């Protein structure tokens, strides 16, 4: 395999962020230069032009998730959307309902928002465990939701392991008890078909930069019928139906809209390609290496996320070896720390296996040549690191690692 | 800029400068999440760090004091909520018991103040639009520790506020001062140390940078209690993947706005000539805030009997963009809070429009405005020969 | 995080990878760390009758810094007496490789590994009369 037709480094970290699609950039540029108005300026054409750009984008985003454009609130990104949905709904309904149900494998920002409500504002929060495949156990969920539950928040697609949660079923359980259902769809929008009507979703967080749009913009879908109400986090000019004040960043929103439109039109085609590449990567590695474990459910997942444990090889050392391939060990937000991923731990993955995990993220711009180069590079370095690994050596000698009493340091 | 149009609404938003746009476009395509440890992530991190240095330089703060946000509205909310709730706890001193805001603050400040769980009082301004420091002193003395909010310069009239003096006063009473400085950079020097405020808001798109990014400059990080949590960005004080391209552009805009301040004499001259001409065209024009120190770029004026609505529509048809009141009112028809606070009667205030100049304003733009405006005034004279 | 040149060099071209016969009388073996913590180092020294370390080998499961730290110490101990090798401090390792603060523990582990290998060697040397040496893994677990 030659490097001739590949540009290094190879980007395989599509869950952390995606490159902005050139078609998106092109759409955005005029809004910096000639159509630069403040979309809230009602007195001149600059403002109207910007407003039209924003409203068109709102339709594009709404179309991606089967919503009405009036139900789409623009925010600065999924973190803000998640904070707004969870804190906003909880605070609005707290007199009648003061419980929240979420899942241990949620994104940090969902967990932290819930923890804040629990520790600072007296809410009761239930953190549901997941099954070994990463999927929520619906029976457990049904037991956790009560008629005091204000909100059930379960992510659509997990950022670390790519598993898809049964949204429609979860919504039904939440609604049985009159709770609202929020889903963090940052990793799902544009990757799997989403329809807020069919799935009965009340609130949904979306991020532009996870679907080939720009960073710094996202959306929160807020259902109008039956109406979901929430307390705003940012106050002021009363933009976004009073739920989110602040000058709307027109170019970012226009880019987000374009990204949503492209995702809607090309999702099937993209997914087919990504699935082919994903299989090629998975099979290529497994044909050459034994003891490689795929984390998360095999079937109920997006194809663009392969979270693999390379037994007996520490993940960071592997990342260092394959330096010209950008991947992640654990989620991007926490990978500066040495703790093994809480998501993998929640699946019951042993700590030593969690330390051997790498997330390979495949996306729209990944090529076959890049995948082949990745297979070759990963295999080479795993073999080298295993030769260097005392654990591999012990296992080859027939020693059961669990029989050794390890020292902690 | 397009020759066809005269854009004179820089206090609402500014066109992005070419160098800024180049940097934004470049940063959009580099990709990478600043939290990722691989090369792409580190590159994005470096872009953010570099911009942070530039923004810190702009106001003479240190980079550690700069937190990036999604814009000024978020920064104002973050500051007010933090000072109202978190600051006291972090500093282990008496908590704030009330919020005092000047009567001419921006909507985002007003909204955040009334949404906090403390009583809010408004500090009056003089007829010139300057905050009444004697009144502030009386108010500070009449109750417990206060969070005070005072803008650097008013968005509607351009009147500059005595922020440093107010900060000294507020601190002598054991309170905190937040300053919304969005209209300052590029027009006047903004010095975080000299102003001696606790927190200060900046907005990229008011200084030739992109929309969707702003900053809160803070005296001590302990003052901040985060509103968005989860992810640990901005030292845990503002979670969310950084708007890398926007921040990159903000950095360049911050760097360039020093040159704009140098050019402020030129802008000031254009404004002076504009106002001389206004008075020639309509001797009964009333220009607001002229007896106070004003930003060099802003002119807010009214001619009784000619509704602001009428003026902006006629001007827009003539390809001139100005504004009636603040842009952030989301279409709500109401008169300016600033003018009302200055004691301007409702019927005059409803005739006020704002012309605001900026980095790409040329004399031709002013002339185009004057041409269109004088035509408008002529029509009025013909219709109402005996107008007061 | 960006890594220093020396660290990268030791990671990419690790010195003295391998294993020696852990049952040999002149070989001391240290096995420290734990898989659950994400790093395990096995360090072995071969000592001449004069008490000079004439060979050293390592295997490491761990991040790049852990690999580089163990590779470095195998270089440093060769040619030294056992007593001299025992004085190697983790701070020297961290400084030489310019380890970032979050990776200092890797140098601590490397120091532990030398000490464990020396202890194992001394235990064997003191028990020359006895037939069998203890399992090195158990030494690590002390």
XYZ file of C-alpha atoms in Angstrom, chain A residues 100-287:
188
model
C -35.634 13.690 35.880
C -34.678 10.378 34.337
C -31.550 10.027 32.256
C -28.927 7.421 31.421
C -25.365 6.933 32.656
C -23.923 6.920 29.138
C -25.223 10.376 28.191
C -22.853 13.108 27.036
C -21.085 14.967 29.837
C -23.131 18.095 29.337
C -26.413 16.237 29.919
C -25.035 14.549 33.022
C -23.576 17.789 34.366
C -26.817 19.698 33.773
C -28.717 16.974 35.638
C -26.167 16.912 38.436
C -26.506 20.667 38.784
C -30.277 20.370 39.157
C -29.832 17.573 41.654
C -27.196 19.211 43.813
C -28.130 22.881 43.584
C -31.853 22.930 42.928
C -33.270 19.920 44.757
C -34.394 17.764 41.836
C -34.390 13.997 42.046
C -32.415 12.513 39.173
C -32.384 8.841 38.206
C -29.376 7.703 36.182
C -30.351 4.481 34.419
C -27.769 1.804 33.742
C -27.491 0.390 30.225
C -27.262 -3.185 29.024
C -23.966 -4.697 27.977
C -24.632 -3.621 24.395
C -25.072 0.000 25.452
C -28.837 0.072 24.917
C -31.311 1.229 27.565
C -33.406 -1.508 29.151
C -36.970 -0.344 28.495
C -38.347 -2.269 31.473
C -35.964 -0.477 33.814
C -36.932 2.798 32.233
C -40.615 2.098 32.757
C -39.970 1.474 36.447
C -37.948 4.689 36.795
C -40.503 7.052 35.250
C -43.161 8.228 37.689
C -45.953 10.773 37.613
C -43.458 13.174 39.245
C -41.080 12.886 36.294
C -40.839 16.118 34.342
C -38.343 15.005 31.739
C -36.800 11.847 30.339
C -33.545 12.628 28.546
C -31.929 9.874 26.484
C -29.464 10.443 23.679
C -30.252 9.186 20.190
C -26.766 7.978 19.246
C -23.914 7.589 21.689
C -20.835 9.667 20.895
C -18.325 7.099 22.062
C -19.758 3.799 20.883
C -22.308 4.795 18.232
C -25.243 2.715 19.495
C -28.756 3.903 18.627
C -31.359 4.087 21.417
C -34.982 3.070 20.730
C -36.346 6.618 20.724
C -39.931 5.884 19.810
C -40.295 3.304 22.565
C -38.652 5.599 25.111
C -40.979 8.447 24.139
C -43.996 6.213 24.649
C -42.852 5.257 28.140
C -42.214 8.897 29.092
C -45.610 9.932 27.789
C -47.429 7.172 29.676
C -46.627 9.114 32.831
C -47.041 12.549 31.289
C -43.330 13.351 31.192
C -41.641 15.082 28.282
C -39.009 13.300 26.225
C -35.792 15.066 25.287
C -33.137 13.500 23.112
C -29.600 14.697 22.515
C -29.359 14.016 18.788
C -25.992 15.675 18.213
C -24.518 12.423 16.893
C -27.726 11.293 15.210
C -28.976 14.179 13.105
C -27.972 13.622 9.529
C -26.761 10.112 10.354
C -30.043 8.292 10.994
C -33.560 9.253 9.899
C -35.247 11.310 12.625
C -38.877 12.327 12.655
C -40.118 14.154 15.734
C -43.731 13.423 14.833
C -43.358 9.730 14.192
C -41.051 9.286 17.189
C -43.100 11.552 19.459
C -40.079 13.537 20.552
C -40.772 16.691 22.584
C -37.307 18.246 22.600
C -34.267 17.480 20.491
C -30.759 18.934 20.558
C -28.782 19.195 17.324
C -25.277 20.395 16.565
C -24.145 21.783 13.204
C -20.488 20.841 13.457
C -21.239 17.159 13.870
C -22.953 17.156 10.476
C -20.468 19.036 8.283
C -21.705 22.470 9.342
C -19.793 25.167 11.234
C -18.977 25.164 14.948
C -20.759 27.587 17.241
C -24.324 26.873 16.194
C -26.929 24.282 17.036
C -30.633 23.995 17.541
C -33.186 22.884 20.031
C -36.434 21.497 18.708
C -39.242 22.437 21.111
C -42.650 20.889 20.420
C -45.604 23.268 20.057
C -48.465 20.776 20.155
C -48.792 19.787 22.917
C -46.781 22.760 23.949
C -43.519 22.332 25.846
C -42.579 25.338 27.913
C -39.229 26.211 29.378
C -37.308 28.867 31.258
C -34.724 30.644 29.110
C -31.051 30.550 30.019
C -30.119 33.664 28.063
C -32.305 36.708 28.350
C -32.542 39.932 26.464
C -33.818 40.912 23.067
C -36.463 38.192 23.124
C -35.247 36.471 19.975
C -36.228 32.845 19.297
C -39.685 33.204 20.835
C -38.125 34.407 24.080
C -36.439 31.060 24.652
C -33.010 32.206 23.522
C -32.023 35.852 23.252
C -29.009 37.152 21.379
C -28.212 38.300 17.848
C -28.531 35.287 15.595
C -25.211 34.513 13.884
C -26.545 34.577 10.333
C -23.596 33.015 8.483
C -23.359 30.143 10.951
C -27.092 29.530 10.765
C -27.109 29.649 6.985
C -24.256 27.116 7.017
C -26.163 24.933 9.471
C -29.220 25.041 7.198
C -27.212 24.041 4.169
C -25.565 21.226 6.120
C -28.990 19.987 7.198
C -30.268 20.073 3.648
C -27.278 18.181 2.313
C -27.623 15.646 5.118
C -31.287 15.118 4.350
C -30.703 14.622 0.643
C -27.534 12.574 0.876
C -27.985 10.589 4.079
C -28.827 7.317 2.356
C -25.972 7.598 -0.091
C -23.497 8.662 2.626
C -24.552 5.855 4.910
C -24.157 3.253 2.234
C -20.595 4.379 1.531
C -19.748 4.704 5.215
C -21.091 1.241 5.933
C -18.945 -0.206 3.180
C -15.861 1.586 4.551
C -16.684 0.603 8.085
C -16.958 -3.075 7.144
C -13.727 -2.813 5.223
C -11.976 -1.350 8.250
C -13.436 -3.793 10.745
C -12.811 -6.852 8.598
C -9.375 -5.669 7.548
C -8.284 -5.368 11.151
C -9.911 -8.591 12.278
C -8.385 -10.591 9.455
